[in-house]
CSV table of C-alpha atoms in Angstrom, one decimal:
chain,number,residue,atom,x,y,z
A,11,MET,CA,46.9,15.4,10.4
A,12,ARG,CA,48.1,18.8,10.8
A,13,GLU,CA,50.9,18.4,8.1
A,14,LEU,CA,47.7,17.3,5.8
A,15,ASP,CA,45.9,20.3,6.7
A,16,GLY,CA,48.7,22.7,6.0
A,17,ILE,CA,48.9,21.3,2.5
A,18,ILE,CA,45.2,21.7,1.9
A,19,LYS,CA,45.4,25.4,3.3
A,20,ASN,CA,48.4,26.3,1.0
A,21,ALA,CA,46.7,24.9,-2.1
A,22,GLY,CA,44.6,28.0,-1.9
A,23,GLY,CA,41.6,26.5,-3.4
A,24,SER,CA,43.1,24.6,-6.0
A,25,ARG,CA,42.6,21.0,-6.4
A,26,PRO,CA,45.9,18.9,-6.8
A,27,LYS,CA,45.9,15.5,-8.4
A,28,LEU,CA,46.1,12.7,-5.8
A,29,LEU,CA,46.6,9.0,-6.5
A,30,LEU,CA,45.2,7.1,-3.5
A,31,HIS,CA,46.4,3.6,-2.9
A,32,SER,CA,43.1,1.6,-1.8
A,33,CYS,CA,43.8,-1.4,0.5
A,34,CYS,CA,40.2,-2.3,0.6
A,35,GLY,CA,36.7,-0.5,0.0
A,36,PRO,CA,35.7,-0.3,3.7
A,37,CYS,CA,39.1,1.6,4.6
A,38,SER,CA,38.8,3.7,1.6
A,39,SER,CA,35.0,5.0,2.4
A,40,SER,CA,36.0,7.6,4.8
A,41,CYS,CA,39.3,8.6,3.1
A,42,ILE,CA,37.6,9.2,-0.3
A,43,GLU,CA,34.9,11.2,1.5
A,44,PHE,CA,37.4,13.5,3.2
A,45,LEU,CA,39.8,13.6,0.0
A,46,THR,CA,37.6,14.3,-2.6
A,47,GLU,CA,36.7,17.6,-1.0
A,48,TYR,CA,39.9,19.2,-1.6
A,49,PHE,CA,41.9,16.9,-4.2
A,50,ASP,CA,41.1,15.6,-7.8
A,51,VAL,CA,41.2,11.8,-6.7
A,52,SER,CA,42.1,8.8,-8.8
A,53,ILE,CA,42.4,5.3,-7.0
A,54,LEU,CA,44.8,2.6,-7.3
A,55,TRP,CA,43.9,-0.8,-6.7
A,56,TYR,CA,47.2,-2.7,-6.2
A,57,ASN,CA,47.0,-5.5,-3.6
A,58,PRO,CA,49.3,-8.4,-4.7
A,59,ASN,CA,49.3,-9.7,-0.9
A,60,ILE,CA,45.4,-10.7,-0.9
A,61,TYR,CA,44.7,-14.2,-1.0
A,62,PRO,CA,43.2,-16.0,-2.7
A,63,LEU,CA,42.4,-14.8,-6.0
A,64,GLU,CA,38.5,-15.1,-5.2
A,65,GLU,CA,39.1,-12.7,-2.3
A,66,TYR,CA,41.3,-10.1,-4.2
A,67,ASN,CA,38.3,-10.0,-6.7
A,68,LYS,CA,35.6,-9.7,-4.0
A,69,ARG,CA,37.4,-6.7,-2.8
A,70,PHE,CA,37.8,-5.1,-5.7
A,71,ASP,CA,34.3,-5.5,-6.5
A,72,THR,CA,33.5,-4.0,-3.2
A,73,LEU,CA,35.6,-1.0,-3.7
A,74,ARG,CA,33.9,-0.2,-7.2
A,75,GLU,CA,30.7,-0.8,-5.4
A,76,LEU,CA,31.7,2.0,-2.7
A,77,VAL,CA,32.5,4.7,-5.5
A,78,GLU,CA,29.3,3.9,-7.2
A,79,LYS,CA,27.0,4.1,-4.2
A,80,MET,CA,28.9,7.4,-2.9
A,81,GLY,CA,27.9,8.9,-6.6
A,82,LEU,CA,31.5,9.5,-7.3
A,83,ALA,CA,31.9,7.0,-10.3
A,84,ASP,CA,31.9,10.0,-13.1
A,85,LYS,CA,34.5,11.8,-10.6
A,86,VAL,CA,37.1,9.1,-9.3
A,87,LYS,CA,38.8,7.2,-11.8
A,88,ILE,CA,39.9,3.7,-10.5
A,89,LEU,CA,43.1,2.1,-11.8
A,90,GLY,CA,42.9,-1.8,-11.5
A,91,ALA,CA,46.2,-3.5,-11.4
A,92,PRO,CA,45.9,-7.2,-12.4
A,93,TYR,CA,46.3,-9.9,-9.9
A,94,ARG,CA,50.5,-10.5,-9.4
A,95,SER,CA,50.8,-12.3,-6.3
A,96,GLU,CA,54.4,-13.6,-7.2
A,97,GLU,CA,55.4,-9.9,-6.4
A,98,TYR,CA,54.1,-10.2,-2.9
A,99,TYR,CA,55.6,-13.5,-2.3
A,100,ASN,CA,59.1,-12.6,-3.7
A,101,ALA,CA,59.1,-9.2,-1.4
A,102,VAL,CA,58.4,-11.2,1.6
A,103,LYS,CA,60.2,-14.3,1.2
A,104,GLY,CA,62.0,-15.6,4.3
A,105,LEU,CA,59.6,-13.7,6.4
A,106,GLU,CA,56.7,-15.9,6.1
A,107,ASN,CA,56.7,-16.8,10.1
A,108,GLU,CA,56.7,-13.2,11.2
A,109,PRO,CA,54.1,-12.0,13.5
A,110,GLU,CA,51.4,-9.6,11.9
A,111,GLY,CA,52.7,-6.1,12.2
A,112,GLY,CA,56.3,-7.3,11.9
A,113,ALA,CA,58.8,-7.0,8.9
A,114,ARG,CA,56.7,-8.9,6.8
A,115,CYS,CA,54.2,-6.2,7.0
A,116,ALA,CA,56.7,-3.5,6.4
A,117,LYS,CA,57.7,-5.3,3.1
A,118,CYS,CA,54.3,-5.4,2.0
A,119,PHE,CA,53.6,-1.9,2.5
A,120,ARG,CA,56.8,-0.7,0.8
A,121,LEU,CA,55.7,-2.7,-2.3
A,122,ARG,CA,52.5,-1.2,-2.6
A,123,LEU,CA,53.6,2.4,-1.9
A,124,MET,CA,56.7,2.0,-4.6
A,125,GLU,CA,53.8,0.9,-7.0
A,126,THR,CA,51.6,3.7,-6.3
A,127,ALA,CA,54.5,6.3,-6.3
A,128,GLU,CA,55.8,5.1,-9.8
A,129,ILE,CA,52.4,5.3,-11.5
A,130,ALA,CA,51.8,8.5,-9.7
A,131,LYS,CA,55.2,9.7,-11.2
A,132,ARG,CA,54.5,8.7,-14.6
A,133,GLN,CA,50.8,9.7,-14.8
A,134,GLY,CA,51.9,13.1,-13.6
A,135,PHE,CA,49.9,13.2,-10.1
A,136,ASP,CA,50.7,15.8,-7.7
A,137,TYR,CA,50.8,13.5,-4.8
A,138,PHE,CA,50.3,9.9,-3.9
A,139,CYS,CA,48.8,8.7,-0.6
A,140,SER,CA,47.2,5.2,1.0
A,141,THR,CA,44.3,4.3,2.7
A,142,LEU,CA,46.4,2.1,5.0
A,143,THR,CA,46.8,4.5,7.6
A,144,LEU,CA,43.0,4.3,8.6
A,145,SER,CA,43.0,1.1,10.5
A,146,ARG,CA,44.1,0.9,14.1
A,147,HIS,CA,45.9,-2.4,13.3
A,148,LYS,CA,48.4,-0.3,11.1
A,149,ASP,CA,51.5,1.5,12.1
A,150,ALA,CA,50.7,4.9,10.6
A,151,VAL,CA,54.1,6.5,11.5
A,152,LEU,CA,55.8,3.6,9.5
A,153,ILE,CA,53.7,4.0,6.6
A,154,ASN,CA,54.4,7.7,6.5
A,155,SER,CA,58.1,7.1,7.1
A,156,LEU,CA,57.8,4.6,3.9
A,157,GLY,CA,56.0,7.1,1.8
A,158,GLU,CA,58.1,9.9,2.6
A,159,ASP,CA,61.2,7.9,1.5
A,160,ILE,CA,59.9,6.3,-1.7
A,161,GLY,CA,58.2,9.7,-2.9
A,162,LYS,CA,62.0,11.3,-2.6
A,163,ALA,CA,63.4,8.4,-4.3
A,164,VAL,CA,60.7,8.5,-7.3
A,165,GLY,CA,60.3,12.1,-7.3
A,166,VAL,CA,56.6,12.7,-6.3
A,167,LYS,CA,55.3,14.0,-3.3
A,168,TRP,CA,53.8,11.7,-0.4
A,169,LEU,CA,50.5,13.1,1.1
A,170,PRO,CA,51.0,12.4,4.8
A,171,SER,CA,47.9,11.1,6.6
A,172,ASP,CA,46.7,9.5,9.7
A,173,PHE,CA,43.0,8.8,8.6
A,174,LYS,CA,42.0,7.1,11.6
A,175,LYS,CA,42.0,10.1,13.6
A,176,ARG,CA,39.2,12.5,13.9
A,177,ASN,CA,36.6,9.6,13.8
A,178,GLY,CA,37.8,8.4,10.7
A,179,GLU,CA,37.8,4.8,11.4
A,180,ASN,CA,34.4,4.9,13.0
A,181,ARG,CA,32.9,7.1,10.2
A,182,SER,CA,34.2,4.0,7.7
A,183,ILE,CA,32.1,1.5,9.7
A,184,GLU,CA,29.1,3.8,9.4
A,185,LEU,CA,29.5,4.2,5.6
A,186,CYS,CA,30.0,0.3,5.3
A,187,GLN,CA,26.6,-0.2,7.0
A,188,MET,CA,25.0,2.7,5.3
A,189,TYR,CA,26.0,1.2,1.8
A,190,GLY,CA,25.8,-2.6,2.9
A,191,LEU,CA,29.4,-3.2,2.0
A,192,TYR,CA,31.2,-6.5,2.5
A,193,ARG,CA,33.8,-6.1,5.2
A,194,GLN,CA,36.7,-8.6,5.3
A,195,LEU,CA,37.7,-10.6,8.1
A,196,TYR,CA,41.3,-10.5,8.0
A,197,CYS,CA,44.1,-8.3,6.7
A,198,GLY,CA,44.4,-10.0,3.2
A,199,CYS,CA,47.5,-12.3,3.0
A,200,GLU,CA,47.6,-16.0,3.2
A,201,PHE,CA,49.5,-15.5,6.5
A,202,SER,CA,47.1,-13.4,8.0
A,203,LEU,CA,44.2,-15.7,7.1
A,204,ARG,CA,46.3,-18.6,8.7
A,205,SER,CA,46.8,-16.9,11.8
A,206,ARG,CA,43.0,-16.2,11.9
A,207,GLU,CA,42.0,-19.6,11.4
A,208,GLU,CA,44.6,-21.0,14.0
A,209,HIS,CA,43.3,-18.2,16.4
A,210,GLU,CA,39.5,-19.5,16.0
A,211,GLY,CA,40.7,-23.0,16.0
A,212,ASN,CA,42.1,-22.5,19.5
A,213,ASN,CA,39.3,-20.7,20.7
A,214,SER,CA,36.9,-23.3,19.7
A,215,ARG,CA,39.0,-25.9,21.6
A,216,SER,CA,39.2,-23.7,24.9
């Protein structure tokens, strides 16, 4: 977070435009609370990995509920991408049996960050970023490396982060409880859902 602190300090009180990719409402909560102090934040909802469509819609509704309950509906714009699951399946083809946190997840991160960067570039944002680094189950080093490389390729600045630090993840849990938000039980994709179901099945038989 030191690099992020330096960017905020060097902004000299100005409010750069930031496009924040949201992976879900719960992870977005403490990120939005922090970032809106220093940036003009818009949120991108682009998560073609989420399965099934009903879950996708439920998580999107939760994000909009969060922004409303935080009193930021008039300040934070949400850009909602249509459900394009084929983009995810094409990106991870051949990696279906990879374990959680492996090569399939890296492809998924890249897909979502690339879309965020391209929109940020087209719409004149100063930075792009993602709430993905809030979860302890996500590799913040990998996400920041991908974001940096994609930002250089596209021509827009990546805002480095590790939002789980400084009590960020615990704060997100507090905010979810405060606002009564839906908290999902699996990462999002069909494969993570199957993995959870298999784990629960094994536990029930033991």
